[in-house]
XYZ file of C-alpha atoms in Angstrom:
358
model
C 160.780 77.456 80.565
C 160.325 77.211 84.387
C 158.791 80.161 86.043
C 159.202 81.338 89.844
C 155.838 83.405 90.769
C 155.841 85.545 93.704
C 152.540 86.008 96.522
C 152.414 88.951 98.937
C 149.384 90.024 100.649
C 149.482 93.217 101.907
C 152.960 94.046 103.498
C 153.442 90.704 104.434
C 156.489 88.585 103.519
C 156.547 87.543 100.044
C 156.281 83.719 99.245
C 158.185 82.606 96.529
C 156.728 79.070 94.593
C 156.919 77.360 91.487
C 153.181 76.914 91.319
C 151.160 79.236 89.281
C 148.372 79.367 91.883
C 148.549 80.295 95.764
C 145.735 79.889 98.521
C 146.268 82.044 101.255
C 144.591 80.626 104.501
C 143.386 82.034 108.126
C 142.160 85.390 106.522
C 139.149 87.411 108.113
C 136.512 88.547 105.897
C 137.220 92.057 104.503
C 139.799 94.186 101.809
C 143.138 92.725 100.879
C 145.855 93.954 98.685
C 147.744 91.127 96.868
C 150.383 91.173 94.087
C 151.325 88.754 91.962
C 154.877 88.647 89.616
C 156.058 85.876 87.232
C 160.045 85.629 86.735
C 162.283 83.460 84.425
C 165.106 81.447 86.104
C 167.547 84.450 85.418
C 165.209 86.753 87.056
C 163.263 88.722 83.906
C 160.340 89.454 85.134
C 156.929 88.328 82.263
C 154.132 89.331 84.210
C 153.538 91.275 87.408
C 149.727 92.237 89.153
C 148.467 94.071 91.565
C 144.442 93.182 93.022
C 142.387 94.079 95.377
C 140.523 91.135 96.632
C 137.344 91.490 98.979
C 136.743 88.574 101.083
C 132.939 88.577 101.722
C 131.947 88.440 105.014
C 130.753 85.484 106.872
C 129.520 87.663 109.845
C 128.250 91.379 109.879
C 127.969 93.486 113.218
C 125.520 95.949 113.609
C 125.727 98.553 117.244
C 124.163 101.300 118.130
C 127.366 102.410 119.119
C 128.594 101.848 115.286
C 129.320 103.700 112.572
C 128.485 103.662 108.852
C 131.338 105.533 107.874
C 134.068 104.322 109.419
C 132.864 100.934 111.011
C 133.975 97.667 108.694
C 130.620 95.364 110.147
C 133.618 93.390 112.259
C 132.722 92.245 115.642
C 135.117 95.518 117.187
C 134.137 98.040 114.575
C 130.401 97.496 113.802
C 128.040 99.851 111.398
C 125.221 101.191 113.623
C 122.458 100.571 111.035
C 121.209 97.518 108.869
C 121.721 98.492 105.267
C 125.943 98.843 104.866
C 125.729 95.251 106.939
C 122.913 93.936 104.314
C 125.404 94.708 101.582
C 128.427 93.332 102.716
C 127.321 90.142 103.863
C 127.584 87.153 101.857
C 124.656 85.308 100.901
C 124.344 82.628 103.367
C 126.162 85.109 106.118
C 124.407 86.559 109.304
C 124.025 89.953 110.274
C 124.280 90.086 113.887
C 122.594 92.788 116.287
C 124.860 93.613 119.438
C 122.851 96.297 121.055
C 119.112 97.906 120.088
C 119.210 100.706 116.972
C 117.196 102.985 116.135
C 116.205 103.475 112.710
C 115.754 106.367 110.275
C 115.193 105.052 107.380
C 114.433 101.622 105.388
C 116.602 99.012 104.975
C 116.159 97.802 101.547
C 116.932 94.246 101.235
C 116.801 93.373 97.184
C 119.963 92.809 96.182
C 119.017 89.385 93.940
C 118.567 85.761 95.261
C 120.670 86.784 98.134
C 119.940 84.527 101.382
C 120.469 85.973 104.762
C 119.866 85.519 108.546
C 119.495 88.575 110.942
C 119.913 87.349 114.445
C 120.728 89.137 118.212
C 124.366 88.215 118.731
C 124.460 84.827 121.703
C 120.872 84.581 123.924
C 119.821 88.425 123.635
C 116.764 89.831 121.698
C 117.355 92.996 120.033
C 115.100 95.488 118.886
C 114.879 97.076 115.519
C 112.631 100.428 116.555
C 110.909 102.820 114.039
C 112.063 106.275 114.809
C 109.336 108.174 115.336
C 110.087 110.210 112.028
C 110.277 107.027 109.978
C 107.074 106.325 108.318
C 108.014 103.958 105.865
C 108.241 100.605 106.665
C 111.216 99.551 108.745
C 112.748 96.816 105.774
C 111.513 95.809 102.532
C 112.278 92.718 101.205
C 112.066 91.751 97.489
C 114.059 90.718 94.275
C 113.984 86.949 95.512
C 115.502 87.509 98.461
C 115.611 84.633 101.647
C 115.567 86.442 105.093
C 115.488 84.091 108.086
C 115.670 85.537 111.598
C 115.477 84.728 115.181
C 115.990 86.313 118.562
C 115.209 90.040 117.023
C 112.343 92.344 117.816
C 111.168 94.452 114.693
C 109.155 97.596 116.549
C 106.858 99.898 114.819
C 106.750 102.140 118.463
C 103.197 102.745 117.554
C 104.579 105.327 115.081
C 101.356 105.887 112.815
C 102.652 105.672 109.095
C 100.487 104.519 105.498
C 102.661 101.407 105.500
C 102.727 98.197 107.322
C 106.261 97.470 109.319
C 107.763 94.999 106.856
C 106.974 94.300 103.041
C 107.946 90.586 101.486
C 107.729 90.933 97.504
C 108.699 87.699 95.332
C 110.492 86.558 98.258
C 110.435 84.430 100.993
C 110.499 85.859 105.038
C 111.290 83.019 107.988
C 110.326 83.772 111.071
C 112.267 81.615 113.051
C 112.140 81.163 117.225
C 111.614 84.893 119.128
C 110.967 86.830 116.060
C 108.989 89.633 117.453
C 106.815 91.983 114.818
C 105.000 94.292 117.233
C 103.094 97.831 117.541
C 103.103 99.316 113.946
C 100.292 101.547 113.517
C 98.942 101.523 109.892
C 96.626 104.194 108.915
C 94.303 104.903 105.670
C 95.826 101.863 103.636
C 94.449 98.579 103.544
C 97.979 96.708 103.057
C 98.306 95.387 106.242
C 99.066 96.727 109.714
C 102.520 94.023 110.589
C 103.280 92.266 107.378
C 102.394 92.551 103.591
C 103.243 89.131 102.433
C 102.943 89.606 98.240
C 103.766 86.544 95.582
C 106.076 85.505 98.465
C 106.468 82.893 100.918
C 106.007 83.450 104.880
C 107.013 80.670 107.105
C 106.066 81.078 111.155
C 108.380 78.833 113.301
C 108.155 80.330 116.822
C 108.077 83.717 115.663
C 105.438 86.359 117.025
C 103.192 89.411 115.306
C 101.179 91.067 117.742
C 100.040 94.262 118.879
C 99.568 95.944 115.188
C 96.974 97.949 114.371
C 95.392 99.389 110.995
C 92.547 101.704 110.847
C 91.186 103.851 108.034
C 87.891 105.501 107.015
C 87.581 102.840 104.312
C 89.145 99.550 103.877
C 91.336 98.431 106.464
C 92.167 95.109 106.023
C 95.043 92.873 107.848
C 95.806 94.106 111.225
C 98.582 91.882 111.327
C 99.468 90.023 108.006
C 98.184 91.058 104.220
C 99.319 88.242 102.323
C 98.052 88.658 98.092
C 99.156 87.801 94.442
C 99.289 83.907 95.207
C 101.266 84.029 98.664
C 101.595 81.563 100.703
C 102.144 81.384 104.652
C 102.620 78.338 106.781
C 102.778 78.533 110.306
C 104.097 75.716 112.136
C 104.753 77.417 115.641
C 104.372 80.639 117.074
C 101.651 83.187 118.079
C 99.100 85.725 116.408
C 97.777 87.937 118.974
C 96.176 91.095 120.154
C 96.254 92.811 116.236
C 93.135 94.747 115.372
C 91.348 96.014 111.837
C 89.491 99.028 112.205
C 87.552 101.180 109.474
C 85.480 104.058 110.696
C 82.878 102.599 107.534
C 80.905 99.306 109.171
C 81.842 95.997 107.908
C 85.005 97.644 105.988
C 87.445 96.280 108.848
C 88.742 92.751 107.817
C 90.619 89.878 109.012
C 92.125 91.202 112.652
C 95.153 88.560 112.164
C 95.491 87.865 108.770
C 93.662 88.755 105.058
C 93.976 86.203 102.733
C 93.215 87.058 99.045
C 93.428 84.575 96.825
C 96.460 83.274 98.689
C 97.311 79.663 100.839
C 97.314 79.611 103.940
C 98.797 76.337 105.975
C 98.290 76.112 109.622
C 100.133 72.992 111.463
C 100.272 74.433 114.571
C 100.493 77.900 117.006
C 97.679 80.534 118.773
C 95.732 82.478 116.672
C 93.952 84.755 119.362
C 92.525 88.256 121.024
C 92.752 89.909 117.572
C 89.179 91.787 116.788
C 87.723 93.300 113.873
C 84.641 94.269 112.203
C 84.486 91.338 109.690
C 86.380 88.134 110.526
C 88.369 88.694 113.890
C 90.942 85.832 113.518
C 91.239 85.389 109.382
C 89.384 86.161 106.831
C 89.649 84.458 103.294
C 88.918 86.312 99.965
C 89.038 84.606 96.447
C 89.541 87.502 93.936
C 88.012 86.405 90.174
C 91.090 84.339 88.898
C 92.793 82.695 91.899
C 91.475 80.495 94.753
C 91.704 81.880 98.763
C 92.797 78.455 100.581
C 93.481 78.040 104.195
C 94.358 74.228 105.303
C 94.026 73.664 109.661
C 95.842 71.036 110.403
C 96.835 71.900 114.438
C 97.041 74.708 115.952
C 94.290 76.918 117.882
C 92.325 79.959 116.611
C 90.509 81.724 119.640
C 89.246 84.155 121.905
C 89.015 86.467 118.819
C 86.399 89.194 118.348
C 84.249 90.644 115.025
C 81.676 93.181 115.017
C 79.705 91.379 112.408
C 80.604 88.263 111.755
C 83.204 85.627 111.688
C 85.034 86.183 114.777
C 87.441 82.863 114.297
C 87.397 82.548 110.277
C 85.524 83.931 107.628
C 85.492 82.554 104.376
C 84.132 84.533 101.249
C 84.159 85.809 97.530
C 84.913 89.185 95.896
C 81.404 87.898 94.300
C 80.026 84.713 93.769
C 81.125 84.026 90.126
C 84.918 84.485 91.806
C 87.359 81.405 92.186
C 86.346 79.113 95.140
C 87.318 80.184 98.906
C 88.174 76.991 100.612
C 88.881 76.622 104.324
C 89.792 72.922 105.126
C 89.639 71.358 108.689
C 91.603 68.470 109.256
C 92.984 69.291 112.835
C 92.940 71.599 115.386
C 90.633 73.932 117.430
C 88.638 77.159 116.424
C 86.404 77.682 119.487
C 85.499 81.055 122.016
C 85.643 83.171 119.400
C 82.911 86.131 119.022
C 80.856 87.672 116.322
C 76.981 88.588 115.992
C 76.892 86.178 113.064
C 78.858 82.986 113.225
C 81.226 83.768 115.857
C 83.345 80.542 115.073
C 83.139 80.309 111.381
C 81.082 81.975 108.464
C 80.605 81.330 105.267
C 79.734 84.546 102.215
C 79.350 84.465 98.911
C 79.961 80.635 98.484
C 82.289 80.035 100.704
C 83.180 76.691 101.495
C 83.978 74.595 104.764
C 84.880 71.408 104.429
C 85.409 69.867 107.993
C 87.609 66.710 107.809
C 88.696 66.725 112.032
């Protein structure tokens, strides 16, 4: 028998058809109400729905002149903070800053294999900036999560907290063109002062981490990028500068720009420079006992950085010398002007291994 179905959306019009499917067209991203009715020729009605249908959005607004409760993340009614925008955008969306925020509290990015890009809305660069009673870090990504962003400034305000600014678990964190991560302050922990990059992925492409700090009375390792458990971070533009590791114990302070524990790290190109600390100023590379510490130059520039001991470009070493091999491989590249008592370029503990191929 042939059936006449009946389409409305919302309070619109109904649209009558003899097709048992409708696609509705030109529809912004957010809540719709849409019924759905089946009739015979003689107007007996078989079947009749009513759904609510959530469009996912495409683009998510975030203003410090927002709101979380009665803001929708459109472009004229924007949250004011980055978690309600995080969950209502679609994977592959963008979540789009129109003003600087200030923020209270973590954003928790983890909601599973989602992929996501957090950008300044046109040519600005907004700033994400720690409240001063925030001392958590200011987002955590994990649960195989993809975060890209560009044009957006993530600010510790030299707000002194146990936890580095952002943490990257079994995901992957791009750092694409004017991605600022500047002035946390890290204090007693050894997790990194900017970044703790753990089994995840970290790729620099004109992004920028500079100006962190992390001090303790023990360890303090990482000023600006921890990266364990088999990470890996390639850096293929970009800049690493002016990030310090500071223990109050001598030769406890390691790896001013980055600590890598038995982790890759692949440098093509970008500034590695002015970051200081008491063992291996620029990086430092630590094998633990299972896993190899690699770092592979194949551009880039690592200078002008500073140890108290030794290794102020790159140190390579061992938790102890039975430990997997630390390798750091030169095939391009500069690592000059840097400054340490005890090979202020490059130095070797433990069995540590340089293999220059420039």
């Amino acid at each position: 028998e042939t059936l006449t179905y009946f389409y409305q959306l919302n309070e619109e019009e109904e649209i009558e058809s003899e097709e048992n499917t409708h696609i509705f067209t030109g529809l912004s991203d957010g809540k719709y109400e849409v019924s759905v009715r089946a009739e015979t020729l003689d107007g007996i009605i078989l079947e009749e729905k009513e759904l609510e249908v959530t469009i996912a959005y495409e683009n998510v607004y975030v203003s410090s002149s927002g709101s979380d409760d009665t803001g929708n993340g459109s472009l004229e009614n924007p949250f004011a903070t980055l978690q309600p925008a995080y969950n209502k955008v679609k994977s592959g969306g963008s979540i789009l800053l129109l003003s600087d925020i200030i923020a209270t509290s973590t954003t928790n990015m983890n909601i599973e294999n989602k992929s996501v890009t957090l950008r300044s809305n046109g040519t600005n660069n907004y700033s994400i900036i720690k409240s001063s009673t925030l001392t958590q870090p200011l987002a955590d990504i994990w649960n195989s999560n993809t975060v890209t962003t560009s044009n957006i400034t993530w600010d510790g305000n030299n707000v002194q907290n146990t936890l580095p600014l952002i943490r990257v678990v079994n995901s992957v964190l791009n750092l694409s063109s004017n991605s600022i991560i500047q002035n946390s302050t890290v204090i007693n922990n050894n997790n990194g002062g900017g970044l703790l990059i753990s089994s995840s992925t970290l790729n620099i492409d004109g992004g920028i981490i500079r100006n962190n700090r992390i001090e303790s009375s023990s360890w303090a390792n990482g000023g600006g990028i921890v990266a364990r458990y088999q990470s890996t971070i390639n850096m293929y533009s970009g800049s690493i500068t002016n990030n310090t590791a500071y223990s109050s114990v001598s030769y406890q302070g390691e790896g001013g720009a980055i600590y890598l524990i038995e982790s890759t790290f692949n440098f093509y190109d970008g500034d590695i420079s002015e970051n200081h600390a008491q063992v291996g100023g620029g990086v430092i590379l630590v094998a633990g006992n299972t896993h190899k510490a690699l770092m592979n130059m194949y551009g880039g520039q690592i200078t002008n950085n500073t140890a108290s001991s030794s290794g102020g470009g790159v140190v390579v070493t061992k938790v102890s010398a039975s430990a997997s091999q630390s390798l750091l491989t030169i095939k391009g590249g500069l690592i000059s002007n840097n400054t340490a008592p005890t090979g202020p370029n490059t130095h070797t503990v433990n069995g540590g291994q340089i293999i220059n191929e420039g």
